[in-house]
Amino acid sequence: MRTSAKEPVIYQLPKGMRLVCCQAPAEIEYFGVDTNVGSRDETSSHHGLAHFVEHTIFKGTLRRRAYHINNRMEAVGGELNAYTTKEETLVYTVAPRGNLARSIELVADLLMNSQFPAAELSREREVVRDEIDSYLDTPSESVFDDFEDLFFAGSQLGHNILGTAESLDSLTSEVCRSYLAENFHASRMTACYLGREKPENVLRKVQREFSDIRTEGAPLNRVRPAAVAPFNLRRDIDTHQSHTVLGASIPGIDDLRCDAIALVCNILGGPGMNSRLNLSLRERRGLVYAVDASTSIFSDCGLLNIYFGCDPADRDRCLELVLKELRKISMEPLTPRALAAAKKQFIGQLTVSSSSLEQTVLSAARAVTMTGRVRLRREVVDSIASITPDDVLAVASMLRPEVCSVLSLG
């Protein structure tokens, strides 16, 4: 399917796999495959499996040993990478232009033929254990996962992507191979490409290398998390700074209010120094080094987070200032001038971020995986431009202080 020469090109392959091509006049090429499976889809006895498979999928296939996998892209100056989220696993390459066939063949081999040798897994468990320890030593990062564990308690989303040092012992070669076979099949996969190559040429190469891709596997079995009562918890840890996350529930990825929510998030704690929370907590009072707002959007639900780090003695004062801003934005309509300025800034930020080739192609892959399409820039701009003061109040009401939960470490 192709809608215009400048738009991403999306193909539906015969076996159910999809391909999205983004053409760009670049001297590098990106290729990868995004698969609709993540830590949310693990069983309770195998927490950390999605992330562990992402680490060890590079450790050997029916055709290659770990060294040959690692060297395949590096030999031409390229890179092989991967990441895992709660709902996705993405394996991708970046290389100088002219190496697309090499990239596609390698990624296909990994996703179809990885064997997870026991000796390699034993070594990698220690690497992941070090990663877990490093993460636990960084409360400014771990507080987000701890908050989500509480916010989504009892659900598939309520556990850390990394798993635990203990759960790693259950992740054997057989468990990893079974997970790959059950979850990495065509109907869950979106291949993505960015570069100069014509989309039809990319399509031919993908069809050839993925001709034997699995077409059957386990169905997704995701259950929307039940709401939990708002909480306000403070955990004492040995750290010089207090780290706090405040959050509230927002809709999932296909909700029509997502752009208004993103605009509100940007007004409150976006990257600009003029965000309301930055002005209130840092610029005017010097209480924090960092304060920001962000969203975690899933297929059926979402979470808007506000984070700040401060001296433990200032935690309560900072929290009250945050709640004050939430009351204000949920009760006081923006003036036409203020709303126009917020829209202009937000659209400008999106334009700047679109200059990142890596972000462009990986975002396109995620969009097709989760929604079946890529929103064009003009659609997004038109949607943001149409937001009214009443729209802002409506979505900001989801962030009323009485519905928010809070977790502080330190």
PDB file of C-alpha atoms in Angstrom, residues 32-289:
ATOM      1  CA  GLY A  32      15.048  -3.864  11.901  1.00  0.00           C
ATOM      2  CA  VAL A  33      12.091  -5.933  13.011  1.00  0.00           C
ATOM      3  CA  ASP A  34       9.718  -4.876  15.766  1.00  0.00           C
ATOM      4  CA  THR A  35       7.813  -7.747  17.404  1.00  0.00           C
ATOM      5  CA  ASN A  36       4.660  -7.322  19.450  1.00  0.00           C
ATOM      6  CA  VAL A  37       5.906  -9.107  22.575  1.00  0.00           C
ATOM      7  CA  GLY A  38       7.511  -7.839  25.768  1.00  0.00           C
ATOM      8  CA  SER A  39       7.738  -8.308  29.491  1.00  0.00           C
ATOM      9  CA  ARG A  40       3.964  -7.994  29.760  1.00  0.00           C
ATOM     10  CA  ASP A  41       3.676 -11.334  27.982  1.00  0.00           C
ATOM     11  CA  GLU A  42       5.893 -13.347  30.338  1.00  0.00           C
ATOM     12  CA  THR A  43       4.577 -15.914  32.766  1.00  0.00           C
ATOM     13  CA  SER A  44       4.971 -15.229  36.479  1.00  0.00           C
ATOM     14  CA  SER A  45       7.590 -17.996  36.725  1.00  0.00           C
ATOM     15  CA  HIS A  46       9.788 -16.409  34.047  1.00  0.00           C
ATOM     16  CA  HIS A  47       9.989 -12.707  34.848  1.00  0.00           C
ATOM     17  CA  GLY A  48      12.813 -11.078  32.899  1.00  0.00           C
ATOM     18  CA  LEU A  49      12.530 -13.535  30.000  1.00  0.00           C
ATOM     19  CA  ALA A  50      11.768 -10.970  27.276  1.00  0.00           C
ATOM     20  CA  HIS A  51      14.778  -8.865  28.228  1.00  0.00           C
ATOM     21  CA  PHE A  52      17.019 -11.930  28.612  1.00  0.00           C
ATOM     22  CA  VAL A  53      16.053 -13.208  25.152  1.00  0.00           C
ATOM     23  CA  GLU A  54      16.871  -9.772  23.721  1.00  0.00           C
ATOM     24  CA  HIS A  55      20.337 -10.054  25.302  1.00  0.00           C
ATOM     25  CA  THR A  56      20.994 -13.625  24.217  1.00  0.00           C
ATOM     26  CA  ILE A  57      19.435 -13.700  20.754  1.00  0.00           C
ATOM     27  CA  PHE A  58      22.909 -12.608  19.565  1.00  0.00           C
ATOM     28  CA  LYS A  59      24.688 -15.589  21.139  1.00  0.00           C
ATOM     29  CA  GLY A  60      24.413 -18.151  18.371  1.00  0.00           C
ATOM     30  CA  THR A  61      22.176 -19.434  15.565  1.00  0.00           C
ATOM     31  CA  LEU A  62      22.087 -22.607  13.503  1.00  0.00           C
ATOM     32  CA  ARG A  63      24.568 -20.902  11.165  1.00  0.00           C
ATOM     33  CA  ARG A  64      26.638 -18.525  13.304  1.00  0.00           C
ATOM     34  CA  ARG A  65      28.473 -18.326  16.595  1.00  0.00           C
ATOM     35  CA  ALA A  66      28.327 -15.237  18.804  1.00  0.00           C
ATOM     36  CA  TYR A  67      31.585 -13.814  17.437  1.00  0.00           C
ATOM     37  CA  HIS A  68      30.385 -14.011  13.835  1.00  0.00           C
ATOM     38  CA  ILE A  69      27.076 -12.370  14.758  1.00  0.00           C
ATOM     39  CA  ASN A  70      28.808  -9.492  16.528  1.00  0.00           C
ATOM     40  CA  ASN A  71      31.303  -9.023  13.718  1.00  0.00           C
ATOM     41  CA  ARG A  72      28.806  -9.175  10.861  1.00  0.00           C
ATOM     42  CA  MET A  73      27.800  -5.506  11.013  1.00  0.00           C
ATOM     43  CA  GLU A  74      30.904  -4.160  12.722  1.00  0.00           C
ATOM     44  CA  ALA A  75      33.059  -5.424   9.839  1.00  0.00           C
ATOM     45  CA  VAL A  76      31.473  -2.752   7.611  1.00  0.00           C
ATOM     46  CA  GLY A  77      31.397  -0.053  10.297  1.00  0.00           C
ATOM     47  CA  GLY A  78      27.803  -0.725  11.289  1.00  0.00           C
ATOM     48  CA  GLU A  79      26.030  -1.725  14.488  1.00  0.00           C
ATOM     49  CA  LEU A  80      23.613  -4.394  15.661  1.00  0.00           C
ATOM     50  CA  ASN A  81      21.304  -3.440  18.505  1.00  0.00           C
ATOM     51  CA  ALA A  82      18.075  -4.351  20.294  1.00  0.00           C
ATOM     52  CA  TYR A  83      15.771  -3.196  23.040  1.00  0.00           C
ATOM     53  CA  THR A  84      12.816  -4.524  25.020  1.00  0.00           C
ATOM     54  CA  THR A  85       9.793  -2.726  26.430  1.00  0.00           C
ATOM     55  CA  LYS A  86       6.747  -4.052  28.241  1.00  0.00           C
ATOM     56  CA  GLU A  87       5.030  -4.713  24.901  1.00  0.00           C
ATOM     57  CA  GLU A  88       7.726  -4.831  22.213  1.00  0.00           C
ATOM     58  CA  THR A  89      11.078  -6.325  21.264  1.00  0.00           C
ATOM     59  CA  LEU A  90      13.032  -4.650  18.472  1.00  0.00           C
ATOM     60  CA  VAL A  91      16.208  -5.944  16.791  1.00  0.00           C
ATOM     61  CA  TYR A  92      17.835  -3.565  14.330  1.00  0.00           C
ATOM     62  CA  THR A  93      20.974  -2.559  12.459  1.00  0.00           C
ATOM     63  CA  VAL A  94      22.493   0.681  11.248  1.00  0.00           C
ATOM     64  CA  ALA A  95      25.190   0.574   8.589  1.00  0.00           C
ATOM     65  CA  PRO A  96      26.700   2.601   5.760  1.00  0.00           C
ATOM     66  CA  ARG A  97      24.585   2.661   2.649  1.00  0.00           C
ATOM     67  CA  GLY A  98      24.974  -0.449   0.481  1.00  0.00           C
ATOM     68  CA  ASN A  99      24.768  -3.074   3.247  1.00  0.00           C
ATOM     69  CA  LEU A 100      21.024  -3.652   3.330  1.00  0.00           C
ATOM     70  CA  ALA A 101      21.181  -7.263   2.153  1.00  0.00           C
ATOM     71  CA  ARG A 102      23.678  -8.042   4.913  1.00  0.00           C
ATOM     72  CA  SER A 103      21.412  -6.415   7.519  1.00  0.00           C
ATOM     73  CA  ILE A 104      18.228  -8.168   6.457  1.00  0.00           C
ATOM     74  CA  GLU A 105      19.875 -11.588   6.261  1.00  0.00           C
ATOM     75  CA  LEU A 106      21.428 -11.205   9.717  1.00  0.00           C
ATOM     76  CA  VAL A 107      18.245 -10.033  11.467  1.00  0.00           C
ATOM     77  CA  ALA A 108      16.251 -12.821   9.800  1.00  0.00           C
ATOM     78  CA  ASP A 109      18.788 -15.411  10.970  1.00  0.00           C
ATOM     79  CA  LEU A 110      18.574 -14.145  14.556  1.00  0.00           C
ATOM     80  CA  LEU A 111      14.781 -14.106  14.708  1.00  0.00           C
ATOM     81  CA  MET A 112      14.300 -17.484  13.053  1.00  0.00           C
ATOM     82  CA  ASN A 113      17.328 -19.539  14.072  1.00  0.00           C
ATOM     83  CA  SER A 114      18.707 -18.398  17.439  1.00  0.00           C
ATOM     84  CA  GLN A 115      19.694 -21.360  19.636  1.00  0.00           C
ATOM     85  CA  PHE A 116      20.635 -19.770  22.991  1.00  0.00           C
ATOM     86  CA  PRO A 117      23.691 -21.960  23.797  1.00  0.00           C
ATOM     87  CA  ALA A 118      23.823 -22.887  27.473  1.00  0.00           C
ATOM     88  CA  ALA A 119      27.418 -21.713  27.971  1.00  0.00           C
ATOM     89  CA  GLU A 120      26.622 -18.307  26.488  1.00  0.00           C
ATOM     90  CA  LEU A 121      23.501 -17.985  28.633  1.00  0.00           C
ATOM     91  CA  SER A 122      25.507 -18.735  31.759  1.00  0.00           C
ATOM     92  CA  ARG A 123      27.877 -15.868  31.014  1.00  0.00           C
ATOM     93  CA  GLU A 124      25.079 -13.487  30.060  1.00  0.00           C
ATOM     94  CA  ARG A 125      23.193 -14.112  33.313  1.00  0.00           C
ATOM     95  CA  GLU A 126      26.095 -12.462  35.128  1.00  0.00           C
ATOM     96  CA  VAL A 127      25.910  -9.495  32.758  1.00  0.00           C
ATOM     97  CA  VAL A 128      22.203  -9.059  33.433  1.00  0.00           C
ATOM     98  CA  ARG A 129      22.716  -9.469  37.178  1.00  0.00           C
ATOM     99  CA  ASP A 130      25.228  -6.614  36.997  1.00  0.00           C
ATOM    100  CA  GLU A 131      22.648  -4.607  35.054  1.00  0.00           C
ATOM    101  CA  ILE A 132      20.068  -5.247  37.779  1.00  0.00           C
ATOM    102  CA  ASP A 133      22.530  -4.189  40.490  1.00  0.00           C
ATOM    103  CA  SER A 134      23.449  -1.042  38.556  1.00  0.00           C
ATOM    104  CA  TYR A 135      19.783  -0.193  38.125  1.00  0.00           C
ATOM    105  CA  LEU A 136      19.114  -0.687  41.859  1.00  0.00           C
ATOM    106  CA  ASP A 137      22.003   1.674  42.597  1.00  0.00           C
ATOM    107  CA  THR A 138      20.309   4.397  40.522  1.00  0.00           C
ATOM    108  CA  PRO A 139      17.148   5.432  42.388  1.00  0.00           C
ATOM    109  CA  SER A 140      16.377   8.197  39.878  1.00  0.00           C
ATOM    110  CA  GLU A 141      15.715   5.358  37.392  1.00  0.00           C
ATOM    111  CA  SER A 142      14.449   2.574  39.645  1.00  0.00           C
ATOM    112  CA  VAL A 143      11.766   4.806  41.169  1.00  0.00           C
ATOM    113  CA  PHE A 144       9.859   4.707  37.864  1.00  0.00           C
ATOM    114  CA  ASP A 145       9.743   0.912  37.817  1.00  0.00           C
ATOM    115  CA  ASP A 146       8.920   0.731  41.501  1.00  0.00           C
ATOM    116  CA  PHE A 147       6.065   3.157  40.892  1.00  0.00           C
ATOM    117  CA  GLU A 148       4.724   1.112  37.966  1.00  0.00           C
ATOM    118  CA  ASP A 149       4.943  -2.080  40.031  1.00  0.00           C
ATOM    119  CA  LEU A 150       2.639  -0.440  42.597  1.00  0.00           C
ATOM    120  CA  PHE A 151       0.399   1.304  40.087  1.00  0.00           C
ATOM    121  CA  PHE A 152      -0.169  -1.883  38.058  1.00  0.00           C
ATOM    122  CA  ALA A 153       0.018  -4.257  41.028  1.00  0.00           C
ATOM    123  CA  GLY A 154      -1.353  -7.719  40.307  1.00  0.00           C
ATOM    124  CA  SER A 155      -1.323  -7.255  36.531  1.00  0.00           C
ATOM    125  CA  GLN A 156       0.951  -8.252  33.660  1.00  0.00           C
ATOM    126  CA  LEU A 157       2.445  -4.741  33.685  1.00  0.00           C
ATOM    127  CA  GLY A 158       3.296  -4.866  37.383  1.00  0.00           C
ATOM    128  CA  HIS A 159       6.827  -6.251  37.312  1.00  0.00           C
ATOM    129  CA  ASN A 160      10.248  -5.022  36.284  1.00  0.00           C
ATOM    130  CA  ILE A 161      11.443  -5.696  32.731  1.00  0.00           C
ATOM    131  CA  LEU A 162      14.832  -6.890  34.016  1.00  0.00           C
ATOM    132  CA  GLY A 163      13.346  -9.551  36.274  1.00  0.00           C
ATOM    133  CA  THR A 164      15.292 -10.485  39.390  1.00  0.00           C
ATOM    134  CA  ALA A 165      18.620 -12.139  40.084  1.00  0.00           C
ATOM    135  CA  GLU A 166      16.680 -15.213  41.223  1.00  0.00           C
ATOM    136  CA  SER A 167      14.321 -15.406  38.232  1.00  0.00           C
ATOM    137  CA  LEU A 168      17.280 -15.465  35.818  1.00  0.00           C
ATOM    138  CA  ASP A 169      18.162 -18.984  36.954  1.00  0.00           C
ATOM    139  CA  SER A 170      14.941 -20.345  35.440  1.00  0.00           C
ATOM    140  CA  LEU A 171      15.706 -18.940  31.974  1.00  0.00           C
ATOM    141  CA  THR A 172      17.295 -21.938  30.259  1.00  0.00           C
ATOM    142  CA  SER A 173      18.080 -22.529  26.590  1.00  0.00           C
ATOM    143  CA  GLU A 174      14.873 -24.507  26.199  1.00  0.00           C
ATOM    144  CA  VAL A 175      12.779 -21.756  27.803  1.00  0.00           C
ATOM    145  CA  CYS A 176      14.336 -19.138  25.509  1.00  0.00           C
ATOM    146  CA  ARG A 177      13.856 -21.228  22.367  1.00  0.00           C
ATOM    147  CA  SER A 178      10.224 -21.913  23.275  1.00  0.00           C
ATOM    148  CA  TYR A 179       9.611 -18.207  23.905  1.00  0.00           C
ATOM    149  CA  LEU A 180      11.083 -17.326  20.511  1.00  0.00           C
ATOM    150  CA  ALA A 181       9.006 -19.953  18.699  1.00  0.00           C
ATOM    151  CA  GLU A 182       5.768 -19.009  20.439  1.00  0.00           C
ATOM    152  CA  ASN A 183       6.024 -15.243  20.117  1.00  0.00           C
ATOM    153  CA  PHE A 184       8.233 -14.299  17.170  1.00  0.00           C
ATOM    154  CA  HIS A 185       5.947 -15.115  14.272  1.00  0.00           C
ATOM    155  CA  ALA A 186       4.881 -13.199  11.191  1.00  0.00           C
ATOM    156  CA  SER A 187       1.572 -11.736  12.349  1.00  0.00           C
ATOM    157  CA  ARG A 188       3.281  -9.994  15.285  1.00  0.00           C
ATOM    158  CA  MET A 189       6.202  -8.616  13.272  1.00  0.00           C
ATOM    159  CA  THR A 190       6.843  -5.311  11.517  1.00  0.00           C
ATOM    160  CA  ALA A 191      10.033  -4.926   9.503  1.00  0.00           C
ATOM    161  CA  CYS A 192      11.261  -1.347   9.120  1.00  0.00           C
ATOM    162  CA  TYR A 193      13.705   0.393   6.800  1.00  0.00           C
ATOM    163  CA  LEU A 194      15.080   3.906   6.409  1.00  0.00           C
ATOM    164  CA  GLY A 195      17.430   4.928   3.638  1.00  0.00           C
ATOM    165  CA  ARG A 196      17.702   5.615  -0.083  1.00  0.00           C
ATOM    166  CA  GLU A 197      16.699   2.170  -1.348  1.00  0.00           C
ATOM    167  CA  LYS A 198      13.432   1.967  -3.283  1.00  0.00           C
ATOM    168  CA  PRO A 199      10.686   0.413  -1.161  1.00  0.00           C
ATOM    169  CA  GLU A 200       9.948  -2.288  -3.724  1.00  0.00           C
ATOM    170  CA  ASN A 201      13.595  -3.400  -3.592  1.00  0.00           C
ATOM    171  CA  VAL A 202      13.471  -3.585   0.195  1.00  0.00           C
ATOM    172  CA  LEU A 203      10.266  -5.610  -0.073  1.00  0.00           C
ATOM    173  CA  ARG A 204      11.885  -8.197  -2.367  1.00  0.00           C
ATOM    174  CA  LYS A 205      14.839  -8.641  -0.038  1.00  0.00           C
ATOM    175  CA  VAL A 206      12.622  -8.976   3.047  1.00  0.00           C
ATOM    176  CA  GLN A 207      10.352 -11.506   1.321  1.00  0.00           C
ATOM    177  CA  ARG A 208      13.350 -13.591   0.292  1.00  0.00           C
ATOM    178  CA  GLU A 209      15.102 -13.667   3.677  1.00  0.00           C
ATOM    179  CA  PHE A 210      11.913 -14.108   5.717  1.00  0.00           C
ATOM    180  CA  SER A 211      10.319 -16.698   3.424  1.00  0.00           C
ATOM    181  CA  ASP A 212      10.564 -19.342   6.178  1.00  0.00           C
ATOM    182  CA  ILE A 213       9.325 -17.154   9.024  1.00  0.00           C
ATOM    183  CA  ARG A 214       7.013 -18.869  11.489  1.00  0.00           C
ATOM    184  CA  THR A 215       3.332 -18.237  10.850  1.00  0.00           C
ATOM    185  CA  GLU A 216       1.865 -19.847  13.948  1.00  0.00           C
ATOM    186  CA  GLY A 217       2.426 -19.284  17.634  1.00  0.00           C
ATOM    187  CA  ALA A 218       0.796 -18.381  20.903  1.00  0.00           C
ATOM    188  CA  PRO A 219      -1.911 -15.677  20.811  1.00  0.00           C
ATOM    189  CA  LEU A 220      -1.489 -12.484  22.795  1.00  0.00           C
ATOM    190  CA  ASN A 221      -3.311 -12.743  26.102  1.00  0.00           C
ATOM    191  CA  ARG A 222      -3.238  -9.246  27.548  1.00  0.00           C
ATOM    192  CA  VAL A 223      -5.690  -8.187  30.241  1.00  0.00           C
ATOM    193  CA  ARG A 224      -6.229  -4.513  30.969  1.00  0.00           C
ATOM    194  CA  PRO A 225      -4.961  -3.738  34.484  1.00  0.00           C
ATOM    195  CA  ALA A 226      -7.566  -3.067  37.139  1.00  0.00           C
ATOM    196  CA  ALA A 227      -7.440   0.362  38.771  1.00  0.00           C
ATOM    197  CA  VAL A 228      -5.692   0.602  42.126  1.00  0.00           C
ATOM    198  CA  ALA A 229      -6.578   3.046  44.889  1.00  0.00           C
ATOM    199  CA  PRO A 230      -4.374   6.162  44.922  1.00  0.00           C
ATOM    200  CA  PHE A 231      -1.371   5.797  47.225  1.00  0.00           C
ATOM    201  CA  ASN A 232       1.243   8.096  48.772  1.00  0.00           C
ATOM    202  CA  LEU A 233       4.290   6.127  49.915  1.00  0.00           C
ATOM    203  CA  ARG A 234       7.746   7.098  51.083  1.00  0.00           C
ATOM    204  CA  ARG A 235      10.532   4.549  51.308  1.00  0.00           C
ATOM    205  CA  ASP A 236      13.717   5.342  53.184  1.00  0.00           C
ATOM    206  CA  ILE A 237      16.879   4.406  51.300  1.00  0.00           C
ATOM    207  CA  ASP A 238      20.504   5.420  51.754  1.00  0.00           C
ATOM    208  CA  THR A 239      20.778   8.280  49.270  1.00  0.00           C
ATOM    209  CA  HIS A 240      21.585  11.975  49.518  1.00  0.00           C
ATOM    210  CA  GLN A 241      18.583  12.948  47.401  1.00  0.00           C
ATOM    211  CA  SER A 242      14.891  12.139  47.474  1.00  0.00           C
ATOM    212  CA  HIS A 243      13.421  10.863  44.202  1.00  0.00           C
ATOM    213  CA  THR A 244       9.671  11.189  43.693  1.00  0.00           C
ATOM    214  CA  VAL A 245       7.282  10.029  40.996  1.00  0.00           C
ATOM    215  CA  LEU A 246       3.681  11.170  40.894  1.00  0.00           C
ATOM    216  CA  GLY A 247       1.349   9.617  38.340  1.00  0.00           C
ATOM    217  CA  ALA A 248      -2.175   9.094  37.114  1.00  0.00           C
ATOM    218  CA  SER A 249      -3.933   6.858  34.619  1.00  0.00           C
ATOM    219  CA  ILE A 250      -4.393   7.993  31.010  1.00  0.00           C
ATOM    220  CA  PRO A 251      -5.819   6.188  27.939  1.00  0.00           C
ATOM    221  CA  GLY A 252      -3.950   3.799  25.651  1.00  0.00           C
ATOM    222  CA  ILE A 253      -2.297   4.333  22.303  1.00  0.00           C
ATOM    223  CA  ASP A 254      -5.383   4.514  20.070  1.00  0.00           C
ATOM    224  CA  ASP A 255      -7.363   7.050  22.131  1.00  0.00           C
ATOM    225  CA  LEU A 256      -8.338  10.248  20.303  1.00  0.00           C
ATOM    226  CA  ARG A 257      -7.253  12.359  23.277  1.00  0.00           C
ATOM    227  CA  CYS A 258      -3.601  11.331  23.070  1.00  0.00           C
ATOM    228  CA  ASP A 259      -2.451  14.555  21.379  1.00  0.00           C
ATOM    229  CA  ALA A 260      -4.188  16.730  23.978  1.00  0.00           C
ATOM    230  CA  ILE A 261      -2.620  14.631  26.738  1.00  0.00           C
ATOM    231  CA  ALA A 262       0.807  15.015  25.142  1.00  0.00           C
ATOM    232  CA  LEU A 263       0.308  18.786  24.938  1.00  0.00           C
ATOM    233  CA  VAL A 264      -0.658  18.985  28.620  1.00  0.00           C
ATOM    234  CA  CYS A 265       2.356  16.848  29.518  1.00  0.00           C
ATOM    235  CA  ASN A 266       4.595  19.219  27.581  1.00  0.00           C
ATOM    236  CA  ILE A 267       3.107  22.301  29.241  1.00  0.00           C
ATOM    237  CA  LEU A 268       3.647  20.807  32.679  1.00  0.00           C
ATOM    238  CA  GLY A 269       7.076  19.244  32.367  1.00  0.00           C
ATOM    239  CA  GLY A 270       8.330  19.090  28.802  1.00  0.00           C
ATOM    240  CA  PRO A 271      11.979  19.591  27.810  1.00  0.00           C
ATOM    241  CA  GLY A 272      11.632  23.374  27.599  1.00  0.00           C
ATOM    242  CA  MET A 273      12.988  25.467  30.473  1.00  0.00           C
ATOM    243  CA  ASN A 274       9.677  27.337  30.380  1.00  0.00           C
ATOM    244  CA  SER A 275       7.605  24.331  31.461  1.00  0.00           C
ATOM    245  CA  ARG A 276       5.373  25.157  34.421  1.00  0.00           C
ATOM    246  CA  LEU A 277       6.986  22.709  36.797  1.00  0.00           C
ATOM    247  CA  ASN A 278      10.520  23.766  35.909  1.00  0.00           C
ATOM    248  CA  LEU A 279       9.625  27.416  36.446  1.00  0.00           C
ATOM    249  CA  SER A 280       7.927  26.712  39.768  1.00  0.00           C
ATOM    250  CA  LEU A 281      10.358  24.253  41.352  1.00  0.00           C
ATOM    251  CA  ARG A 282      13.717  25.120  39.843  1.00  0.00           C
ATOM    252  CA  GLU A 283      13.827  28.590  38.323  1.00  0.00           C
ATOM    253  CA  ARG A 284      11.831  30.456  40.976  1.00  0.00           C
ATOM    254  CA  ARG A 285      12.761  28.486  44.097  1.00  0.00           C
ATOM    255  CA  GLY A 286      15.877  26.437  43.333  1.00  0.00           C
ATOM    256  CA  LEU A 287      14.419  23.350  44.996  1.00  0.00           C
ATOM    257  CA  VAL A 288      15.276  20.725  42.349  1.00  0.00           C
ATOM    258  CA  TYR A 289      17.935  19.911  39.835  1.00  0.00           C
TER     259      TYR A 289
END
